[in-house]
Tab-separated table of C-alpha atoms (C1' of nucleotides) and ligand atoms in Angstrom:
chain	number	residue	atom	x	y	z
A	1	MET	CA	160.711	178.197	52.311
A	2	ARG	CA	164.016	178.195	54.401
A	3	HIS	CA	166.596	180.128	53.335
A	4	ARG	CA	164.704	182.497	52.039
A	5	HIS	CA	166.180	185.839	53.737
A	6	ARG	CA	168.803	184.913	51.506
A	7	SER	CA	167.309	185.994	48.734
A	8	GLY	CA	166.075	189.503	48.545
A	9	HIS	CA	167.973	192.586	50.141
A	10	GLN	CA	170.205	192.062	53.322
A	11	TRP	CA	169.801	195.627	55.583
A	12	TRP	CA	173.527	195.316	55.366
A	13	ASP	CA	173.925	194.271	51.532
A	14	GLY	CA	174.216	198.116	50.100
A	15	ARG	CA	176.771	198.459	52.734
A	16	PHE	CA	178.671	196.072	50.855
A	17	ARG	CA	179.230	196.151	48.271
A	18	GLY	CA	180.157	199.814	48.447
A	19	CYS	CA	183.167	199.032	49.984
A	20	GLY	CA	183.332	196.605	46.177
A	21	TYR	CA	182.447	192.792	48.103
A	22	ARG	CA	180.918	190.532	46.059
A	23	ILE	CA	178.202	189.157	48.389
A	24	THR	CA	179.202	185.624	48.658
A	25	VAL	CA	177.121	182.533	50.081
A	26	PRO	CA	179.202	182.318	53.113
A	27	ARG	CA	179.399	186.026	54.012
A	28	GLN	CA	175.959	185.935	53.766
A	29	VAL	CA	175.580	182.805	55.648
A	30	ILE	CA	178.113	183.920	58.608
A	31	LEU	CA	176.303	187.397	58.663
A	32	ASP	CA	172.891	185.882	59.307
A	33	ALA	CA	173.891	184.107	62.025
A	34	LEU	CA	176.124	187.099	63.468
A	35	SER	CA	172.220	189.315	63.622
A	36	LYS	CA	170.288	186.115	65.060
A	37	THR	CA	173.176	185.829	67.853
A	38	ASN	CA	173.631	189.118	70.879
A	39	GLU	CA	176.837	186.068	72.389
A	40	HIS	CA	180.525	187.234	71.754
A	41	LEU	CA	181.426	184.730	69.174
A	42	SER	CA	185.380	183.598	68.360
A	43	ALA	CA	185.843	182.549	65.378
A	44	GLU	CA	185.634	179.249	66.058
A	45	ASP	CA	182.725	179.305	67.507
A	46	MET	CA	180.800	181.606	64.764
A	47	TYR	CA	183.156	177.733	62.709
A	48	LEU	CA	181.075	175.054	64.335
A	49	LYS	CA	177.753	177.060	64.603
A	50	VAL	CA	178.076	178.053	61.276
A	51	HIS	CA	179.317	173.844	59.880
A	52	LYS	CA	176.061	173.208	61.158
A	53	ILE	CA	174.791	174.281	58.131
A	54	HIS	CA	176.799	174.464	55.902
A	55	PRO	CA	179.430	171.862	55.909
A	56	GLY	CA	181.183	173.709	53.358
A	57	ILE	CA	182.262	176.974	54.767
A	58	GLY	CA	185.903	176.655	55.507
A	59	LEU	CA	187.820	178.558	59.387
A	60	THR	CA	189.199	180.180	56.854
A	61	THR	CA	186.773	181.828	55.169
A	62	VAL	CA	185.471	181.917	58.720
A	63	TYR	CA	188.153	184.163	59.820
A	64	ARG	CA	188.559	186.084	56.286
A	65	THR	CA	184.508	186.971	56.423
A	66	LEU	CA	185.127	188.381	60.459
A	67	GLU	CA	187.880	190.149	59.127
A	68	ILE	CA	186.001	192.194	57.074
A	69	LEU	CA	183.049	193.412	58.042
A	70	VAL	CA	185.418	195.028	61.306
A	71	GLY	CA	187.060	196.303	58.844
A	72	ILE	CA	183.678	197.951	57.481
A	73	GLY	CA	182.805	198.085	60.403
A	74	LEU	CA	179.750	196.285	60.758
A	75	LEU	CA	181.036	194.048	63.602
A	76	SER	CA	183.580	194.932	67.406
A	77	LYS	CA	186.011	192.965	67.932
A	78	PHE	CA	187.440	192.428	71.281
A	79	ASP	CA	189.930	190.827	73.495
A	80	PHE	CA	188.885	189.608	77.165
A	81	GLY	CA	191.249	187.905	77.680
A	82	ASP	CA	190.987	184.021	76.979
A	83	GLY	CA	192.993	184.085	74.377
A	84	ARG	CA	191.431	184.423	71.251
A	85	ALA	CA	188.745	187.460	69.280
A	86	ARG	CA	185.576	187.487	70.248
A	87	TYR	CA	183.718	189.373	67.542
A	88	GLU	CA	179.814	190.918	68.268
A	89	LEU	CA	177.398	193.149	65.493
A	90	ALA	CA	178.658	197.069	65.931
A	91	GLU	CA	175.718	197.717	63.787
A	92	GLY	CA	171.900	196.177	63.439
A	93	PRO	CA	169.938	196.830	61.215
A	94	LYS	CA	168.136	199.588	63.584
A	95	GLY	CA	171.238	201.700	64.273
A	96	GLU	CA	173.752	201.764	67.182
A	97	ARG	CA	173.927	199.357	70.086
A	98	HIS	CA	176.607	201.304	72.274
A	99	HIS	CA	177.053	199.283	74.911
A	100	HIS	CA	180.269	198.199	77.171
A	101	HIS	CA	181.698	195.032	78.621
A	102	MET	CA	181.986	193.845	82.590
A	103	VAL	CA	183.898	190.369	81.734
A	104	CYS	CA	184.328	187.956	85.209
A	105	THR	CA	187.200	186.844	85.655
A	106	SER	CA	186.566	182.869	86.496
A	107	CYS	CA	184.418	181.698	84.243
A	108	ASN	CA	185.300	184.053	81.528
A	109	ARG	CA	181.253	185.034	81.286
A	110	VAL	CA	180.793	188.102	78.928
A	111	ILE	CA	178.093	190.685	80.696
A	112	ASP	CA	176.688	193.768	77.781
A	113	TYR	CA	175.822	196.636	80.025
A	114	THR	CA	173.844	200.416	78.877
A	115	ASP	CA	174.159	201.532	82.371
A	116	PHE	CA	176.036	205.022	83.152
A	117	ILE	CA	176.823	205.533	79.108
A	118	ASP	CA	174.713	208.356	78.825
A	119	GLU	CA	177.177	209.198	82.208
A	120	GLU	CA	180.031	207.683	80.068
A	121	LYS	CA	179.650	209.437	77.108
A	122	ASP	CA	180.152	213.381	78.941
A	123	LEU	CA	183.340	211.943	80.331
A	124	LEU	CA	184.639	210.265	77.021
A	125	ASN	CA	183.719	213.464	74.448
A	126	LYS	CA	184.594	215.208	77.156
A	127	ALA	CA	188.560	212.845	77.657
A	128	GLU	CA	189.149	212.875	73.560
A	129	LYS	CA	188.216	217.141	73.294
A	130	GLY	CA	190.482	217.704	76.293
A	131	LEU	CA	192.987	215.155	74.995
A	132	SER	CA	193.480	215.679	71.178
A	133	LYS	CA	193.916	219.278	71.840
A	134	LYS	CA	196.652	218.010	74.421
A	135	HIS	CA	198.281	215.778	73.436
A	136	ASN	CA	197.550	216.418	69.641
A	137	PHE	CA	196.083	212.515	69.419
A	138	LYS	CA	192.462	212.033	66.872
A	139	ILE	CA	189.965	209.577	69.245
A	140	ASN	CA	188.877	208.058	66.970
A	141	GLY	CA	186.856	204.815	69.502
A	142	HIS	CA	187.329	203.797	72.922
A	143	SER	CA	187.192	200.773	75.249
A	144	ILE	CA	185.828	199.881	78.696
A	145	GLN	CA	185.501	196.764	80.218
A	146	PHE	CA	185.347	195.844	83.889
A	147	TYR	CA	186.497	192.549	84.984
A	148	GLY	CA	184.983	191.080	88.107
A	149	LEU	CA	183.026	188.103	89.402
A	150	CYS	CA	179.870	187.603	88.500
A	151	SER	CA	176.401	186.662	90.209
A	152	LYS	CA	177.912	182.503	89.954
A	153	CYS	CA	180.920	182.292	90.964
A	154	SER	CA	181.530	185.581	92.838
B	1	MET	CA	230.560	198.672	92.004
B	2	ARG	CA	228.190	198.214	89.363
B	3	HIS	CA	225.086	196.103	89.297
B	4	ARG	CA	225.204	197.251	93.763
B	5	HIS	CA	221.898	197.746	93.477
B	6	ARG	CA	221.188	194.154	93.536
B	7	SER	CA	223.330	193.923	96.631
B	8	GLY	CA	220.316	196.036	99.301
B	9	HIS	CA	216.823	194.826	99.371
B	10	GLN	CA	215.030	196.282	96.806
B	11	TRP	CA	211.528	198.115	97.842
B	12	TRP	CA	209.667	195.204	95.558
B	13	ASP	CA	211.783	192.495	98.428
B	14	GLY	CA	209.108	191.615	101.111
B	15	ARG	CA	205.856	191.688	98.646
B	16	PHE	CA	208.424	188.910	96.660
B	17	ARG	CA	209.505	187.043	99.506
B	18	GLY	CA	206.065	187.559	101.313
B	19	CYS	CA	204.412	185.028	98.885
B	20	GLY	CA	207.138	182.641	98.878
B	21	TYR	CA	208.957	183.280	95.510
B	22	ARG	CA	212.472	182.740	95.767
B	23	ILE	CA	214.786	185.287	94.923
B	24	THR	CA	217.108	185.161	91.094
B	25	VAL	CA	219.252	186.572	89.377
B	26	PRO	CA	216.723	186.608	86.073
B	27	ARG	CA	213.759	187.965	88.489
B	28	GLN	CA	216.392	190.883	90.273
B	29	VAL	CA	217.403	192.258	86.839
B	30	ILE	CA	213.437	191.636	84.995
B	31	LEU	CA	212.723	193.557	87.700
B	32	ASP	CA	215.351	196.466	87.483
B	33	ALA	CA	214.750	196.627	84.275
B	34	LEU	CA	211.562	197.423	84.307
B	35	SER	CA	212.112	199.430	86.630
B	36	LYS	CA	214.004	201.733	85.075
B	37	THR	CA	211.945	201.716	81.218
B	38	ASN	CA	208.307	203.348	81.331
B	39	GLU	CA	207.688	202.358	78.124
B	40	HIS	CA	205.298	199.438	77.651
B	41	LEU	CA	207.167	196.010	76.636
B	42	SER	CA	206.122	192.835	75.300
B	43	ALA	CA	207.938	189.712	76.597
B	44	GLU	CA	209.982	189.860	73.107
B	45	ASP	CA	211.626	193.315	74.173
B	46	MET	CA	211.786	192.219	77.327
B	47	TYR	CA	214.035	189.523	77.251
B	48	LEU	CA	216.132	191.564	74.105
B	49	LYS	CA	215.628	194.256	76.576
B	50	VAL	CA	217.962	191.943	79.065
B	51	HIS	CA	219.251	190.763	77.634
B	52	LYS	CA	222.268	192.428	76.199
B	53	ILE	CA	223.606	192.297	79.708
B	54	HIS	CA	222.365	189.099	81.061
B	55	PRO	CA	222.596	186.859	77.912
B	56	GLY	CA	222.727	183.595	79.841
B	57	ILE	CA	218.392	185.061	80.541
B	58	GLY	CA	216.721	182.272	78.413
B	59	LEU	CA	213.225	184.020	76.714
B	60	THR	CA	211.430	181.544	79.322
B	61	THR	CA	212.756	182.989	82.207
B	62	VAL	CA	211.076	186.223	81.264
B	63	TYR	CA	207.743	184.941	80.332
B	64	ARG	CA	207.519	182.788	83.585
B	65	THR	CA	208.054	186.291	85.683
B	66	LEU	CA	206.215	188.070	84.173
B	67	GLU	CA	203.960	185.614	84.512
B	68	ILE	CA	204.476	185.383	88.879
B	69	LEU	CA	204.995	189.749	88.708
B	70	VAL	CA	201.441	190.492	87.545
B	71	GLY	CA	200.010	187.874	89.807
B	72	ILE	CA	201.096	189.683	92.525
B	73	GLY	CA	200.226	192.768	91.037
B	74	LEU	CA	202.872	194.357	90.933
B	75	LEU	CA	202.755	194.036	87.176
B	76	SER	CA	200.359	195.049	84.656
B	77	LYS	CA	199.270	193.259	81.717
B	78	PHE	CA	197.674	194.642	78.111
B	79	ASP	CA	196.884	194.298	75.534
B	80	PHE	CA	197.039	196.988	72.922
B	81	GLY	CA	195.756	194.671	70.092
B	82	ASP	CA	199.956	193.940	68.446
B	83	GLY	CA	199.274	190.562	69.246
B	84	ARG	CA	201.658	190.360	71.996
B	85	ALA	CA	201.030	191.293	75.792
B	86	ARG	CA	202.779	193.965	76.705
B	87	TYR	CA	203.577	195.315	80.565
B	88	GLU	CA	204.189	197.861	82.642
B	89	LEU	CA	204.571	198.425	85.806
B	90	ALA	CA	202.052	198.517	88.408
B	91	GLU	CA	202.401	200.214	91.202
B	92	GLY	CA	206.579	201.325	92.602
B	93	PRO	CA	208.307	202.488	95.921
B	94	LYS	CA	206.597	205.816	95.500
B	95	GLY	CA	203.429	204.148	95.462
B	96	GLU	CA	200.495	203.878	92.299
B	97	ARG	CA	201.417	205.288	89.189
B	98	HIS	CA	197.183	204.851	87.727
B	99	HIS	CA	197.133	206.283	84.275
B	100	HIS	CA	195.572	204.845	81.167
B	101	HIS	CA	196.310	205.262	77.747
B	102	MET	CA	195.592	206.467	73.986
B	103	VAL	CA	196.713	204.076	71.857
B	104	CYS	CA	197.678	204.290	68.201
B	105	THR	CA	195.929	202.558	65.477
B	106	SER	CA	198.595	203.743	63.180
B	107	CYS	CA	201.842	202.740	64.330
B	108	ASN	CA	201.454	201.183	67.418
B	109	ARG	CA	202.818	203.934	69.727
B	110	VAL	CA	200.684	204.281	73.572
B	111	ILE	CA	200.752	206.791	75.224
B	112	ASP	CA	199.994	207.150	79.339
B	113	TYR	CA	197.683	209.728	80.795
B	114	THR	CA	196.210	211.596	83.573
B	115	ASP	CA	194.581	214.059	82.385
B	116	PHE	CA	190.393	213.599	83.627
B	117	ILE	CA	191.835	210.813	85.888
B	118	ASP	CA	189.075	212.235	88.488
B	119	GLU	CA	186.355	213.089	86.885
B	120	GLU	CA	187.236	208.986	85.372
B	121	LYS	CA	187.510	208.622	88.932
B	122	ASP	CA	184.322	208.967	89.614
B	123	LEU	CA	182.470	207.523	87.087
B	124	LEU	CA	183.735	204.694	88.330
B	125	ASN	CA	183.209	204.667	91.253
B	126	LYS	CA	179.995	205.364	90.466
B	127	ALA	CA	179.608	202.926	88.325
B	128	GLU	CA	180.656	200.512	89.855
B	129	LYS	CA	178.285	200.161	92.176
B	130	GLY	CA	175.796	200.548	90.203
B	131	LEU	CA	176.819	197.667	87.895
B	132	SER	CA	177.464	195.617	91.091
B	133	LYS	CA	173.783	195.917	92.722
B	134	LYS	CA	171.892	195.487	89.031
B	135	HIS	CA	174.072	192.466	88.043
B	136	ASN	CA	175.200	190.961	90.848
B	137	PHE	CA	178.347	191.698	89.636
B	138	LYS	CA	182.044	191.650	91.943
B	139	ILE	CA	184.365	194.184	89.986
B	140	ASN	CA	187.470	194.094	91.055
B	141	GLY	CA	189.366	196.168	88.356
B	142	HIS	CA	189.018	197.971	84.512
B	143	SER	CA	190.368	198.663	81.461
B	144	ILE	CA	189.765	202.083	79.612
B	145	GLN	CA	191.591	203.575	76.749
B	146	PHE	CA	190.767	205.072	73.415
B	147	TYR	CA	192.632	204.806	70.360
B	148	GLY	CA	192.735	206.729	67.107
B	149	LEU	CA	196.249	208.796	65.674
B	150	CYS	CA	198.850	209.871	67.533
B	151	SER	CA	200.503	213.853	65.611
B	152	LYS	CA	203.286	211.439	63.851
B	153	CYS	CA	200.612	209.858	62.439
B	154	SER	CA	197.727	212.232	61.862
C	1	DG	C1'	170.863	183.512	29.641
C	2	DC	C1'	175.952	182.981	28.972
C	3	DT	C1'	181.036	183.916	29.110
C	4	DG	C1'	185.000	185.913	30.392
C	5	DT	C1'	187.231	188.439	34.176
C	6	DT	C1'	188.687	188.297	38.883
C	7	DA	C1'	187.139	187.818	43.639
C	8	DA	C1'	186.841	184.607	47.446
C	9	DT	C1'	187.074	180.329	48.531
C	10	DG	C1'	189.026	176.135	51.613
C	11	DG	C1'	192.849	172.451	52.879
C	12	DA	C1'	196.648	172.490	53.702
C	13	DA	C1'	201.110	175.027	55.279
C	14	DA	C1'	203.378	178.397	58.448
C	15	DT	C1'	203.212	181.512	61.037
C	16	DC	C1'	203.872	183.133	65.373
C	17	DA	C1'	203.166	184.382	70.585
C	18	DT	C1'	203.023	181.431	74.520
C	19	DT	C1'	203.575	177.519	77.503
C	20	DT	C1'	204.821	172.649	78.701
C	21	DT	C1'	207.918	169.254	79.028
C	22	DC	C1'	212.522	167.227	81.421
C	23	DA	C1'	217.036	167.282	83.150
C	24	DA	C1'	220.298	170.205	85.609
C	25	DT	C1'	221.002	174.543	88.347
C	26	DA	C1'	221.750	177.372	92.337
C	27	DA	C1'	218.176	179.458	96.442
C	28	DG	C1'	217.925	179.605	101.251
C	29	DA	C1'	217.082	176.941	105.764
C	30	DA	C1'	219.200	173.877	108.768
D	1	DT	C1'	228.678	173.310	103.607
D	2	DT	C1'	224.040	170.158	103.143
D	3	DC	C1'	220.177	168.764	101.822
D	4	DT	C1'	215.525	169.644	99.309
D	5	DT	C1'	212.959	171.234	96.268
D	6	DA	C1'	211.882	175.804	93.465
D	7	DT	C1'	214.413	177.871	89.260
D	8	DT	C1'	215.538	177.468	85.003
D	9	DG	C1'	216.502	177.726	79.877
D	10	DA	C1'	216.985	174.621	75.521
D	11	DA	C1'	214.018	172.519	73.220
D	12	DA	C1'	209.316	171.155	72.316
D	13	DA	C1'	203.941	171.630	71.608
D	14	DT	C1'	200.152	174.095	71.572
D	15	DG	C1'	197.248	177.554	69.518
D	16	DA	C1'	195.279	181.047	67.291
D	17	DT	C1'	195.552	182.763	62.792
D	18	DT	C1'	197.895	184.124	58.495
D	19	DT	C1'	199.366	182.536	53.778
D	20	DC	C1'	199.458	180.402	49.839
D	21	DC	C1'	197.816	178.113	45.620
D	22	DA	C1'	194.688	175.648	42.546
D	23	DT	C1'	189.914	175.932	41.933
D	24	DT	C1'	185.345	177.500	41.783
D	25	DA	C1'	181.596	181.278	42.143
D	26	DA	C1'	180.261	187.163	41.647
D	27	DC	C1'	177.988	188.705	38.622
D	28	DA	C1'	179.938	192.623	34.865
D	29	DG	C1'	179.333	193.330	30.060
D	30	DC	C1'	177.492	191.336	25.859
E	1	MN	MN1	178.680	193.338	73.723
E	2	MN	MN1	200.769	202.811	80.895
E	3	ZN	ZN1	181.929	183.967	86.297
E	4	ZN	ZN1	200.913	207.217	65.383
DNA sequence: GCTGTTAATGGAAATCATTTTCAATAAGAA
DNA sequence: TTCTTATTGAAAATGATTTCCATTAACAGC
């Protein structure tokens, strides 16, 4: 009964195989863990989480897997200024999860928000067009974040 | 004649002394170098640049000075994803230099732009107000950057 | 289901940016 | 000039991420 979720195919199976990657136990476990959290985990966070159930999985493999997932666009990688990279599912079974972040400069808490996303999209589209024309720069993505103090720290 | 610029007071003198810091040769040299470039230098870039004229100045001091300058708001510190922090004068003798960045994911070139800054400001103000109300988050700053391919790489 | 090829794994060692330590030096108040 | 103490620079330490490499496991083809 346990681990039943690992028998059949997963929503990311196709994408994964399509890129020529093998589906291995560590990769399934890591993807599972990512699917079940909405935190912004670091590689080590991930390792510790996974390690409780699967002590065999090494930190190196976690790093490698995260890098692959970023590479095929399933994961987003962030730097929130605390000296380690943090990751978050870019796309779930239901589709995109586009949002931006507020980072507390005191306790490092990261808060997702989707407010103003529509207005942002307008501006970003406009900017992307204008900038790619004016500076001849082909824009593929963007990153926006606010820094400040969260409710508990202010 | 050379180094005359270091005799008198500089535009940053007051701010610097006001924070209780001593004005030392390494600090003057580093600030001078920063004033004369519009690149986005890393600590090591800075060290190498300064080292040509002042071989005595150590990398440690460069790191320390940059950190102080960020602390008092004279410098902005960025992470453009190439594994090292990069710095740029936040404020010149003439005042603010607010702008955002486009980062080439192929050659790591960083391009400043000020286009759409006004529209951005409107959106950011609106967002800051809305978010601080809704999420009870006190916003002090933001970071926006576009990623893509520069003219030479696309 | 077995087999062979080869990608994937994990522990140890290496890397690399940044920080810490500490004895020597220099800024600036008096 | 003198005295106090912040600042400096070399070397060592740190900590996240990568690289090495011998072993293991996916899975395509039988
Ligand atoms: Mn998020
Ligand atoms: Mn800039
Ligand atoms: Zn906080
Ligand atoms: Zn480029």
